[in-house]
Amino acid sequence: MSSRNEGCELDLGWISRVVVNQPAVLRRAEQIQSRRTVKKDWQAAWLLRAVTCIDLTTLSGDDTPSNVHRLCFKAKHPIRDDLLRSIKMDDSDILTGAVCVYPARVKDTVKALKDAGCHIPVASVATGFPAGQTPLKTRLEEVRTAVDDGASEIDIVINRTLALAGRWKELYEEIRMFREACGEAHMKTILGTGELGSLTNVYKASLVAMMAGSDFIKTSTGKESVNATYPVALVMVRAIRDFYWKTGIKVGFKPAGGIRSAKEALVWLSLIKEELGDDWLTPHLFRIGASTLLGDIERQIYHHVTGRYAAHHDLPMA
C-alpha cells in the first residue's frame, strides 16, 4: 500500500464550486467502453496485472472459516501454476491485492494466510456495512475491533444521509474519526455512489473523503441496486487527479460491485491508465473489489495458453 493520506482541512469553498458536466462525462464513458482491447500476449499481461489489483472478496451471510480458508488459498494461487509456467510468469509472485471479509472473519483470514506463509493484506468492511446507518459509537468500535483482530485495511462506508443533505462538515468529521480509529491500517472509503443522487454529489463526497484522510475512495458496497459504473468512476478519478494536483497527495481508487468479466477488467485498467497514468496502475493505488472476476480471468489465461476454453473440472478453484 502507498504512504498514508494525512488529509487536510475541509475546504467548503472548493466543494461549493463543484459543477459536473454530465453529458460530457457520459460521452467520455461511452468512448472508453468502445475502445478495442489489447490482444494475445498483451492481453495476458494486462489480465495478470488485474489479478494483482483484485481485493478477493467474500461478504455473504453464510461465510464460514472453511470458506475463508479456501478464499485465502485462491488469493495465494490465483492462476494455476502450470499456466503461469507456460507463459514464463511462474517466478513473478502473482498474488491478489488483498482478501476482503466481514469483521467477524478477520481472525480466520489472518490465520489462514499466516498458515499459508503468505503476506497478502487482510481487508475488512466496517462502519455498519453496507448501509452505514448504525450508531456512530458502534461503527467506530467495529473499526477498532477489525484492526485489533489483524486487518491492515479497513473499507468504511459513509452515512449517505449526510451527503444527500449536503452536511459536508459532519461527513468530514465522521470520516476523520474513522481515520483515527483505523490507526496504522489504511482506510478505503465507500461512497455508495448508486445512492448519492447525482454525479455532482459523487464528486463532492469524493473530495470530502480525501480531505478527511482516506487512502482510497471506493465506488460501492456491491449491495446497492447500482454499483460501479464508468461515468461515476470518471467523476471519482478526476476528483482524485484534482486533489493530487492541489495537494500533492496520491489517493487510490477502488471500483466494486458487478465487475465479473475479464473484458470489464481490461476496460477498468484502460480507464485508470488514461485518466490517472501508470503510477496508479499498481495495487498500491488501484484495486478492484470482486468475488467472481478472478475465475473469468483464469479462464481467459487458460484459453491463451491452450487455445480452448476450460471445462469446470479444469479450473476447480476458479
GROMACS .gro file of N, CA and C in nm, residues 24-189:
model
  498
   24ALA      N    1  -2.091   1.550  -2.091
   24ALA     CA    2  -1.951   1.526  -2.127
   24ALA      C    3  -1.897   1.400  -2.060
   25VAL      N    4  -1.936   1.379  -1.935
   25VAL     CA    5  -1.894   1.258  -1.863
   25VAL      C    6  -1.948   1.134  -1.932
   26LEU      N    7  -2.075   1.138  -1.970
   26LEU     CA    8  -2.136   1.022  -2.036
   26LEU      C    9  -2.071   0.993  -2.170
   27ARG      N   10  -2.037   1.099  -2.245
   27ARG     CA   11  -1.969   1.079  -2.374
   27ARG      C   12  -1.833   1.013  -2.354
   28ARG      N   13  -1.759   1.061  -2.257
   28ARG     CA   14  -1.626   1.006  -2.230
   28ARG      C   15  -1.636   0.860  -2.183
   29ALA      N   16  -1.734   0.831  -2.101
   29ALA     CA   17  -1.753   0.694  -2.053
   29ALA      C   18  -1.784   0.600  -2.169
   30GLU      N   19  -1.866   0.645  -2.261
   30GLU     CA   20  -1.900   0.564  -2.377
   30GLU      C   21  -1.778   0.543  -2.465
   31GLN      N   22  -1.695   0.645  -2.477
   31GLN     CA   23  -1.572   0.634  -2.557
   31GLN      C   24  -1.479   0.529  -2.499
   32ILE      N   25  -1.463   0.529  -2.368
   32ILE     CA   26  -1.374   0.432  -2.303
   32ILE      C   27  -1.423   0.289  -2.325
   33GLN      N   28  -1.553   0.269  -2.317
   33GLN     CA   29  -1.608   0.134  -2.333
   33GLN      C   30  -1.599   0.083  -2.476
   34SER      N   31  -1.594   0.174  -2.573
   34SER     CA   32  -1.595   0.133  -2.714
   34SER      C   33  -1.455   0.106  -2.768
   35ARG      N   34  -1.351   0.131  -2.688
   35ARG     CA   35  -1.214   0.107  -2.736
   35ARG      C   36  -1.190  -0.041  -2.761
   36ARG      N   37  -1.110  -0.072  -2.861
   36ARG     CA   38  -1.069  -0.211  -2.884
   36ARG      C   39  -0.969  -0.250  -2.776
   37THR      N   40  -0.987  -0.369  -2.722
   37THR     CA   41  -0.898  -0.412  -2.615
   37THR      C   42  -0.769  -0.472  -2.672
   38VAL      N   43  -0.670  -0.486  -2.587
   38VAL     CA   44  -0.544  -0.548  -2.627
   38VAL      C   45  -0.566  -0.697  -2.652
   39LYS      N   46  -0.476  -0.758  -2.728
   39LYS     CA   47  -0.491  -0.898  -2.767
   39LYS      C   48  -0.366  -0.979  -2.734
   40LYS      N   49  -0.382  -1.110  -2.735
   40LYS     CA   50  -0.275  -1.209  -2.725
   40LYS      C   51  -0.188  -1.187  -2.602
   41ASP      N   52  -0.054  -1.181  -2.620
   41ASP     CA   53   0.035  -1.170  -2.505
   41ASP      C   54   0.010  -1.043  -2.424
   42TRP      N   55  -0.023  -0.936  -2.495
   42TRP     CA   56  -0.050  -0.810  -2.424
   42TRP      C   57  -0.174  -0.824  -2.335
   43GLN      N   58  -0.273  -0.892  -2.387
   43GLN     CA   59  -0.394  -0.913  -2.306
   43GLN      C   60  -0.363  -0.997  -2.183
   44ALA      N   61  -0.285  -1.102  -2.200
   44ALA     CA   62  -0.248  -1.186  -2.086
   44ALA      C   63  -0.173  -1.105  -1.981
   45ALA      N   64  -0.083  -1.018  -2.027
   45ALA     CA   65  -0.006  -0.935  -1.932
   45ALA      C   66  -0.099  -0.840  -1.855
   46TRP      N   67  -0.192  -0.778  -1.926
   46TRP     CA   68  -0.285  -0.686  -1.860
   46TRP      C   69  -0.375  -0.761  -1.761
   47LEU      N   70  -0.416  -0.882  -1.798
   47LEU     CA   71  -0.502  -0.959  -1.708
   47LEU      C   72  -0.427  -1.000  -1.582
   48LEU      N   73  -0.299  -1.033  -1.596
   48LEU     CA   74  -0.221  -1.066  -1.476
   48LEU      C   75  -0.203  -0.943  -1.388
   49ARG      N   76  -0.189  -0.827  -1.450
   49ARG     CA   77  -0.183  -0.703  -1.371
   49ARG      C   78  -0.316  -0.684  -1.295
   50ALA      N   79  -0.426  -0.713  -1.364
   50ALA     CA   80  -0.556  -0.700  -1.299
   50ALA      C   81  -0.566  -0.792  -1.178
   51VAL      N   82  -0.513  -0.913  -1.189
   51VAL     CA   83  -0.516  -1.009  -1.077
   51VAL      C   84  -0.451  -0.948  -0.954
   52THR      N   85  -0.337  -0.884  -0.973
   52THR     CA   86  -0.264  -0.827  -0.858
   52THR      C   87  -0.336  -0.710  -0.794
   53CYS      N   88  -0.439  -0.658  -0.863
   53CYS     CA   89  -0.515  -0.544  -0.811
   53CYS      C   90  -0.652  -0.585  -0.756
   54ILE      N   91  -0.680  -0.714  -0.752
   54ILE     CA   92  -0.810  -0.760  -0.704
   54ILE      C   93  -0.811  -0.770  -0.551
   55ASP      N   94  -0.913  -0.711  -0.488
   55ASP     CA   95  -0.944  -0.742  -0.349
   55ASP      C   96  -1.040  -0.861  -0.354
   56LEU      N   97  -0.987  -0.981  -0.337
   56LEU     CA   98  -1.069  -1.102  -0.347
   56LEU      C   99  -1.163  -1.105  -0.227
   57THR      N  100  -1.293  -1.106  -0.254
   57THR     CA  101  -1.391  -1.070  -0.153
   57THR      C  102  -1.495  -1.179  -0.130
   58THR      N  103  -1.530  -1.200  -0.002
   58THR     CA  104  -1.650  -1.275   0.031
   58THR      C  105  -1.724  -1.198   0.140
   59LEU      N  106  -1.845  -1.158   0.109
   59LEU     CA  107  -1.928  -1.082   0.203
   59LEU      C  108  -2.069  -1.141   0.201
   60SER      N  109  -2.077  -1.268   0.242
   60SER     CA  110  -2.203  -1.340   0.240
   60SER      C  111  -2.245  -1.379   0.381
   61GLY      N  112  -2.374  -1.396   0.397
   61GLY     CA  113  -2.424  -1.435   0.528
   61GLY      C  114  -2.384  -1.574   0.569
   62ASP      N  115  -2.345  -1.658   0.472
   62ASP     CA  116  -2.305  -1.795   0.503
   62ASP      C  117  -2.154  -1.814   0.504
   63ASP      N  118  -2.078  -1.706   0.519
   63ASP     CA  119  -1.932  -1.718   0.530
   63ASP      C  120  -1.896  -1.803   0.652
   64THR      N  121  -1.802  -1.892   0.634
   64THR     CA  122  -1.754  -1.978   0.742
   64THR      C  123  -1.601  -1.980   0.739
   65PRO      N  124  -1.537  -2.029   0.846
   65PRO     CA  125  -1.390  -2.040   0.843
   65PRO      C  126  -1.340  -2.122   0.725
   66SER      N  127  -1.412  -2.226   0.686
   66SER     CA  128  -1.365  -2.309   0.574
   66SER      C  129  -1.375  -2.232   0.442
   67ASN      N  130  -1.481  -2.152   0.424
   67ASN     CA  131  -1.493  -2.070   0.302
   67ASN      C  132  -1.377  -1.972   0.294
   68VAL      N  133  -1.347  -1.910   0.408
   68VAL     CA  134  -1.240  -1.811   0.412
   68VAL      C  135  -1.105  -1.877   0.383
   69HIS      N  136  -1.083  -1.997   0.437
   69HIS     CA  137  -0.958  -2.069   0.412
   69HIS      C  138  -0.942  -2.097   0.263
   70ARG      N  139  -1.050  -2.137   0.197
   70ARG     CA  140  -1.045  -2.163   0.054
   70ARG      C  141  -1.014  -2.035  -0.023
   71LEU      N  142  -1.076  -1.924   0.019
   71LEU     CA  143  -1.053  -1.796  -0.048
   71LEU      C  144  -0.907  -1.754  -0.035
   72CYS      N  145  -0.850  -1.774   0.083
   72CYS     CA  146  -0.710  -1.736   0.105
   72CYS      C  147  -0.616  -1.820   0.020
   73PHE      N  148  -0.647  -1.950   0.005
   73PHE     CA  149  -0.566  -2.035  -0.083
   73PHE      C  150  -0.570  -1.981  -0.225
   74LYS      N  151  -0.690  -1.941  -0.269
   74LYS     CA  152  -0.704  -1.889  -0.405
   74LYS      C  153  -0.631  -1.756  -0.420
   75ALA      N  154  -0.632  -1.674  -0.315
   75ALA     CA  155  -0.560  -1.547  -0.320
   75ALA      C  156  -0.410  -1.568  -0.338
   76LYS      N  157  -0.359  -1.675  -0.278
   76LYS     CA  158  -0.215  -1.706  -0.290
   76LYS      C  159  -0.184  -1.772  -0.424
   77HIS      N  160  -0.280  -1.847  -0.479
   77HIS     CA  161  -0.260  -1.917  -0.606
   77HIS      C  162  -0.373  -1.877  -0.702
   78PRO      N  163  -0.376  -1.751  -0.744
   78PRO     CA  164  -0.489  -1.703  -0.824
   78PRO      C  165  -0.497  -1.765  -0.964
   79ILE      N  166  -0.382  -1.802  -1.019
   79ILE     CA  167  -0.375  -1.865  -1.152
   79ILE      C  168  -0.301  -1.997  -1.138
   80ARG      N  169  -0.351  -2.102  -1.204
   80ARG     CA  170  -0.287  -2.233  -1.194
   80ARG      C  171  -0.139  -2.224  -1.226
   81ASP      N  172  -0.057  -2.292  -1.146
   81ASP     CA  173   0.088  -2.283  -1.159
   81ASP      C  174   0.137  -2.324  -1.298
   82ASP      N  175   0.076  -2.429  -1.356
   82ASP     CA  176   0.123  -2.474  -1.487
   82ASP      C  177   0.093  -2.372  -1.596
   83LEU      N  178  -0.016  -2.296  -1.578
   83LEU     CA  179  -0.048  -2.192  -1.675
   83LEU      C  180   0.054  -2.079  -1.668
   84LEU      N  181   0.092  -2.043  -1.545
   84LEU     CA  182   0.194  -1.939  -1.529
   84LEU      C  183   0.328  -1.983  -1.586
   85ARG      N  184   0.362  -2.111  -1.568
   85ARG     CA  185   0.488  -2.163  -1.624
   85ARG      C  186   0.485  -2.155  -1.776
   86SER      N  187   0.370  -2.181  -1.835
   86SER     CA  188   0.360  -2.180  -1.981
   86SER      C  189   0.387  -2.043  -2.041
   87ILE      N  190   0.356  -1.937  -1.964
   87ILE     CA  191   0.381  -1.802  -2.015
   87ILE      C  192   0.500  -1.737  -1.942
   88LYS      N  193   0.579  -1.823  -1.877
   88LYS     CA  194   0.704  -1.782  -1.811
   88LYS      C  195   0.681  -1.672  -1.707
   89MET      N  196   0.573  -1.688  -1.629
   89MET     CA  197   0.542  -1.593  -1.522
   89MET      C  198   0.535  -1.662  -1.386
   90ASP      N  199   0.588  -1.785  -1.379
   90ASP     CA  200   0.577  -1.861  -1.254
   90ASP      C  201   0.665  -1.806  -1.143
   91ASP      N  202   0.764  -1.723  -1.178
   91ASP     CA  203   0.852  -1.667  -1.074
   91ASP      C  204   0.818  -1.520  -1.046
   92SER      N  205   0.699  -1.476  -1.088
   92SER     CA  206   0.663  -1.334  -1.076
   92SER      C  207   0.581  -1.303  -0.951
   93ASP      N  208   0.555  -1.404  -0.868
   93ASP     CA  209   0.484  -1.383  -0.741
   93ASP      C  210   0.349  -1.315  -0.765
   94ILE      N  211   0.268  -1.376  -0.851
   94ILE     CA  212   0.135  -1.323  -0.881
   94ILE      C  213   0.041  -1.358  -0.765
   95LEU      N  214  -0.003  -1.255  -0.692
   95LEU     CA  215  -0.096  -1.270  -0.580
   95LEU      C  216  -0.207  -1.167  -0.596
   96THR      N  217  -0.318  -1.188  -0.530
   96THR     CA  218  -0.421  -1.084  -0.532
   96THR      C  219  -0.379  -0.969  -0.440
   97GLY      N  220  -0.445  -0.854  -0.459
   97GLY     CA  221  -0.408  -0.736  -0.381
   97GLY      C  222  -0.440  -0.748  -0.234
   98ALA      N  223  -0.551  -0.815  -0.201
   98ALA     CA  224  -0.592  -0.833  -0.062
   98ALA      C  225  -0.703  -0.936  -0.058
   99VAL      N  226  -0.736  -0.980   0.061
   99VAL     CA  227  -0.854  -1.062   0.085
   99VAL      C  228  -0.948  -0.978   0.172
  100CYS      N  229  -1.073  -0.962   0.129
  100CYS     CA  230  -1.167  -0.873   0.197
  100CYS      C  231  -1.283  -0.954   0.255
  101VAL      N  232  -1.309  -0.936   0.386
  101VAL     CA  233  -1.410  -1.014   0.457
  101VAL      C  234  -1.486  -0.925   0.556
  102TYR      N  235  -1.587  -0.982   0.617
  102TYR     CA  236  -1.656  -0.915   0.728
  102TYR      C  237  -1.565  -0.915   0.852
  103PRO      N  238  -1.588  -0.821   0.945
  103PRO     CA  239  -1.506  -0.816   1.067
  103PRO      C  240  -1.502  -0.949   1.144
  104ALA      N  241  -1.612  -1.021   1.146
  104ALA     CA  242  -1.617  -1.147   1.220
  104ALA      C  243  -1.526  -1.254   1.162
  105ARG      N  244  -1.483  -1.238   1.039
  105ARG     CA  245  -1.398  -1.337   0.973
  105ARG      C  246  -1.253  -1.293   0.962
  106VAL      N  247  -1.217  -1.178   1.020
  106VAL     CA  248  -1.081  -1.127   1.008
  106VAL      C  249  -0.981  -1.224   1.071
  107LYS      N  250  -1.010  -1.271   1.193
  107LYS     CA  251  -0.916  -1.362   1.260
  107LYS      C  252  -0.893  -1.488   1.178
  108ASP      N  253  -1.001  -1.543   1.121
  108ASP     CA  254  -0.988  -1.663   1.037
  108ASP      C  255  -0.899  -1.635   0.916
  109THR      N  256  -0.915  -1.519   0.858
  109THR     CA  257  -0.838  -1.483   0.738
  109THR      C  258  -0.691  -1.464   0.772
  110VAL      N  259  -0.664  -1.393   0.880
  110VAL     CA  260  -0.525  -1.372   0.922
  110VAL      C  261  -0.456  -1.506   0.948
  111LYS      N  262  -0.526  -1.597   1.016
  111LYS     CA  263  -0.468  -1.728   1.047
  111LYS      C  264  -0.444  -1.809   0.920
  112ALA      N  265  -0.541  -1.809   0.829
  112ALA     CA  266  -0.527  -1.887   0.706
  112ALA      C  267  -0.409  -1.838   0.623
  113LEU      N  268  -0.393  -1.708   0.612
  113LEU     CA  269  -0.282  -1.653   0.535
  113LEU      C  270  -0.148  -1.678   0.603
  114LYS      N  271  -0.148  -1.670   0.737
  114LYS     CA  272  -0.025  -1.697   0.811
  114LYS      C  273   0.016  -1.844   0.793
  115ASP      N  274  -0.082  -1.935   0.804
  115ASP     CA  275  -0.053  -2.078   0.787
  115ASP      C  276  -0.001  -2.107   0.646
  116ALA      N  277  -0.045  -2.026   0.549
  116ALA     CA  278  -0.001  -2.046   0.410
  116ALA      C  279   0.133  -1.977   0.384
  117GLY      N  280   0.189  -1.908   0.485
  117GLY     CA  281   0.315  -1.838   0.466
  117GLY      C  282   0.304  -1.723   0.369
  118CYS      N  283   0.189  -1.654   0.372
  118CYS     CA  284   0.160  -1.551   0.274
  118CYS      C  285   0.133  -1.418   0.345
  119HIS      N  286   0.180  -1.308   0.285
  119HIS     CA  287   0.166  -1.177   0.346
  119HIS      C  288   0.068  -1.087   0.271
  120ILE      N  289  -0.033  -1.147   0.211
  120ILE     CA  290  -0.138  -1.069   0.145
  120ILE      C  291  -0.213  -0.989   0.251
  121PRO      N  292  -0.241  -0.860   0.227
  121PRO     CA  293  -0.314  -0.780   0.325
  121PRO      C  294  -0.456  -0.834   0.348
  122VAL      N  295  -0.501  -0.820   0.472
  122VAL     CA  296  -0.639  -0.854   0.507
  122VAL      C  297  -0.718  -0.725   0.517
  123ALA      N  298  -0.826  -0.717   0.437
  123ALA     CA  299  -0.914  -0.601   0.441
  123ALA      C  300  -1.046  -0.641   0.505
  124SER      N  301  -1.103  -0.549   0.582
  124SER     CA  302  -1.232  -0.574   0.644
  124SER      C  303  -1.326  -0.458   0.617
  125VAL      N  304  -1.450  -0.490   0.582
  125VAL     CA  305  -1.552  -0.386   0.577
  125VAL      C  306  -1.590  -0.350   0.720
  126ALA      N  307  -1.644  -0.231   0.738
  126ALA     CA  308  -1.679  -0.187   0.874
  126ALA      C  309  -1.777  -0.070   0.865
  127THR      N  310  -1.804  -0.012   0.981
  127THR     CA  311  -1.891   0.106   0.999
  127THR      C  312  -2.034   0.082   0.950
  128GLY      N  313  -2.090  -0.032   0.993
  128GLY     CA  314  -2.229  -0.058   0.960
  128GLY      C  315  -2.252  -0.096   0.815
  129PHE      N  316  -2.154  -0.163   0.754
  129PHE     CA  317  -2.165  -0.208   0.615
  129PHE      C  318  -2.292  -0.291   0.598
  130PRO      N  319  -2.371  -0.271   0.490
  130PRO     CA  320  -2.348  -0.179   0.379
  130PRO      C  321  -2.418  -0.044   0.391
  131ALA      N  322  -2.511  -0.029   0.487
  131ALA     CA  323  -2.594   0.092   0.488
  131ALA      C  324  -2.529   0.209   0.561
  132GLY      N  325  -2.441   0.181   0.658
  132GLY     CA  326  -2.377   0.289   0.735
  132GLY      C  327  -2.475   0.362   0.825
  133GLN      N  328  -2.581   0.294   0.870
  133GLN     CA  329  -2.685   0.360   0.946
  133GLN      C  330  -2.686   0.322   1.094
  134THR      N  331  -2.587   0.247   1.140
  134THR     CA  332  -2.580   0.213   1.282
  134THR      C  333  -2.522   0.330   1.360
  135PRO      N  334  -2.541   0.334   1.492
  135PRO     CA  335  -2.489   0.447   1.572
  135PRO      C  336  -2.338   0.465   1.554
  136LEU      N  337  -2.294   0.589   1.563
  136LEU     CA  338  -2.153   0.622   1.540
  136LEU      C  339  -2.062   0.544   1.634
  137LYS      N  340  -2.100   0.533   1.759
  137LYS     CA  341  -2.018   0.461   1.857
  137LYS      C  342  -1.996   0.316   1.812
  138THR      N  343  -2.102   0.254   1.762
  138THR     CA  344  -2.094   0.116   1.716
  138THR      C  345  -2.003   0.104   1.594
  139ARG      N  346  -2.017   0.200   1.503
  139ARG     CA  347  -1.934   0.197   1.382
  139ARG      C  348  -1.786   0.213   1.415
  140LEU      N  349  -1.755   0.303   1.508
  140LEU     CA  350  -1.615   0.322   1.548
  140LEU      C  351  -1.559   0.197   1.615
  141GLU      N  352  -1.639   0.134   1.698
  141GLU     CA  353  -1.594   0.014   1.768
  141GLU      C  354  -1.570  -0.100   1.670
  142GLU      N  355  -1.651  -0.106   1.566
  142GLU     CA  356  -1.633  -0.209   1.464
  142GLU      C  357  -1.499  -0.192   1.393
  143VAL      N  358  -1.461  -0.068   1.365
  143VAL     CA  359  -1.331  -0.042   1.303
  143VAL      C  360  -1.219  -0.087   1.395
  144ARG      N  361  -1.225  -0.048   1.522
  144ARG     CA  362  -1.119  -0.082   1.617
  144ARG      C  363  -1.107  -0.233   1.634
  145THR      N  364  -1.220  -0.302   1.638
  145THR     CA  365  -1.218  -0.447   1.655
  145THR      C  366  -1.151  -0.515   1.536
  146ALA      N  367  -1.184  -0.471   1.415
  146ALA     CA  368  -1.124  -0.530   1.296
  146ALA      C  369  -0.973  -0.508   1.294
  147VAL      N  370  -0.930  -0.389   1.333
  147VAL     CA  371  -0.786  -0.359   1.337
  147VAL      C  372  -0.718  -0.445   1.443
  148ASP      N  373  -0.779  -0.456   1.561
  148ASP     CA  374  -0.721  -0.537   1.669
  148ASP      C  375  -0.710  -0.684   1.629
  149ASP      N  376  -0.803  -0.729   1.544
  149ASP     CA  377  -0.801  -0.870   1.501
  149ASP      C  378  -0.703  -0.895   1.388
  150GLY      N  379  -0.641  -0.790   1.335
  150GLY     CA  380  -0.535  -0.809   1.236
  150GLY      C  381  -0.559  -0.751   1.099
  151ALA      N  382  -0.669  -0.682   1.077
  151ALA     CA  383  -0.693  -0.621   0.945
  151ALA      C  384  -0.596  -0.506   0.923
  152SER      N  385  -0.535  -0.501   0.807
  152SER     CA  386  -0.442  -0.393   0.775
  152SER      C  387  -0.503  -0.290   0.681
  153GLU      N  388  -0.625  -0.321   0.634
  153GLU     CA  389  -0.700  -0.228   0.550
  153GLU      C  390  -0.846  -0.232   0.596
  154ILE      N  391  -0.907  -0.115   0.609
  154ILE     CA  392  -1.046  -0.106   0.651
  154ILE      C  393  -1.127  -0.036   0.544
  155ASP      N  394  -1.232  -0.103   0.497
  155ASP     CA  395  -1.324  -0.043   0.399
  155ASP      C  396  -1.444   0.012   0.474
  156ILE      N  397  -1.442   0.142   0.502
  156ILE     CA  398  -1.553   0.203   0.574
  156ILE      C  399  -1.661   0.244   0.475
  157VAL      N  400  -1.782   0.260   0.524
  157VAL     CA  401  -1.892   0.306   0.439
  157VAL      C  402  -1.948   0.434   0.501
  158ILE      N  403  -1.969   0.535   0.417
  158ILE     CA  404  -2.019   0.661   0.471
  158ILE      C  405  -2.169   0.653   0.496
  159ASN      N  406  -2.217   0.741   0.582
  159ASN     CA  407  -2.360   0.760   0.603
  159ASN      C  408  -2.411   0.848   0.489
  160ARG      N  409  -2.479   0.788   0.392
  160ARG     CA  410  -2.520   0.862   0.273
  160ARG      C  411  -2.617   0.975   0.304
  161THR      N  412  -2.686   0.966   0.419
  161THR     CA  413  -2.777   1.073   0.459
  161THR      C  414  -2.706   1.207   0.465
  162LEU      N  415  -2.584   1.207   0.517
  162LEU     CA  416  -2.509   1.332   0.532
  162LEU      C  417  -2.475   1.391   0.396
  163ALA      N  418  -2.440   1.306   0.300
  163ALA     CA  419  -2.406   1.355   0.166
  163ALA      C  420  -2.531   1.406   0.095
  164LEU      N  421  -2.640   1.333   0.106
  164LEU     CA  422  -2.763   1.374   0.037
  164LEU      C  423  -2.818   1.504   0.092
  165ALA      N  424  -2.792   1.530   0.220
  165ALA     CA  425  -2.841   1.653   0.283
  165ALA      C  426  -2.740   1.767   0.273
  166GLY      N  427  -2.625   1.741   0.210
  166GLY     CA  428  -2.522   1.844   0.197
  166GLY      C  429  -2.456   1.881   0.328
  167ARG      N  430  -2.455   1.788   0.421
  167ARG     CA  431  -2.393   1.814   0.552
  167ARG      C  432  -2.246   1.769   0.546
  168TRP      N  433  -2.169   1.842   0.467
  168TRP     CA  434  -2.032   1.802   0.436
  168TRP      C  435  -1.939   1.811   0.556
  169LYS      N  436  -1.960   1.908   0.640
  169LYS     CA  437  -1.874   1.921   0.759
  169LYS      C  438  -1.894   1.801   0.853
  170GLU      N  439  -2.018   1.760   0.872
  170GLU     CA  440  -2.045   1.643   0.957
  170GLU      C  441  -1.986   1.517   0.896
  171LEU      N  442  -1.998   1.504   0.764
  171LEU     CA  443  -1.940   1.387   0.698
  171LEU      C  444  -1.788   1.387   0.713
  172TYR      N  445  -1.727   1.501   0.693
  172TYR     CA  446  -1.582   1.514   0.710
  172TYR      C  447  -1.540   1.473   0.850
  173GLU      N  448  -1.610   1.521   0.950
  173GLU     CA  449  -1.573   1.491   1.089
  173GLU      C  450  -1.590   1.342   1.121
  174GLU      N  451  -1.695   1.279   1.066
  174GLU     CA  452  -1.713   1.136   1.087
  174GLU      C  453  -1.598   1.057   1.026
  175ILE      N  454  -1.563   1.090   0.903
  175ILE     CA  455  -1.456   1.016   0.836
  175ILE      C  456  -1.323   1.037   0.909
  176ARG      N  457  -1.300   1.158   0.961
  176ARG     CA  458  -1.179   1.182   1.041
  176ARG      C  459  -1.175   1.091   1.163
  177MET      N  460  -1.291   1.070   1.225
  177MET     CA  461  -1.295   0.980   1.342
  177MET      C  462  -1.265   0.836   1.300
  178PHE      N  463  -1.318   0.795   1.185
  178PHE     CA  464  -1.287   0.661   1.136
  178PHE      C  465  -1.139   0.648   1.104
  179ARG      N  466  -1.083   0.754   1.048
  179ARG     CA  467  -0.940   0.755   1.014
  179ARG      C  468  -0.856   0.735   1.140
  180GLU      N  469  -0.894   0.802   1.247
  180GLU     CA  470  -0.821   0.787   1.374
  180GLU      C  471  -0.838   0.646   1.430
  181ALA      N  472  -0.959   0.591   1.419
  181ALA     CA  473  -0.985   0.457   1.470
  181ALA      C  474  -0.907   0.351   1.393
  182CYS      N  475  -0.876   0.378   1.266
  182CYS     CA  476  -0.801   0.283   1.184
  182CYS      C  477  -0.656   0.267   1.232
  183GLY      N  478  -0.603   0.366   1.303
  183GLY     CA  479  -0.465   0.358   1.347
  183GLY      C  480  -0.370   0.347   1.230
  184GLU      N  481  -0.290   0.239   1.227
  184GLU     CA  482  -0.194   0.220   1.119
  184GLU      C  483  -0.256   0.154   0.996
  185ALA      N  484  -0.378   0.106   1.009
  185ALA     CA  485  -0.443   0.042   0.895
  185ALA      C  486  -0.483   0.146   0.791
  186HIS      N  487  -0.472   0.110   0.664
  186HIS     CA  488  -0.514   0.201   0.558
  186HIS      C  489  -0.667   0.201   0.546
  187MET      N  490  -0.722   0.315   0.511
  187MET     CA  491  -0.867   0.332   0.508
  187MET      C  492  -0.916   0.354   0.365
  188LYS      N  493  -1.009   0.269   0.322
  188LYS     CA  494  -1.078   0.286   0.196
  188LYS      C  495  -1.220   0.333   0.227
  189THR      N  496  -1.263   0.442   0.167
  189THR     CA  497  -1.394   0.499   0.197
  189THR      C  498  -1.492   0.468   0.085
   0.00000   0.00000   0.00000
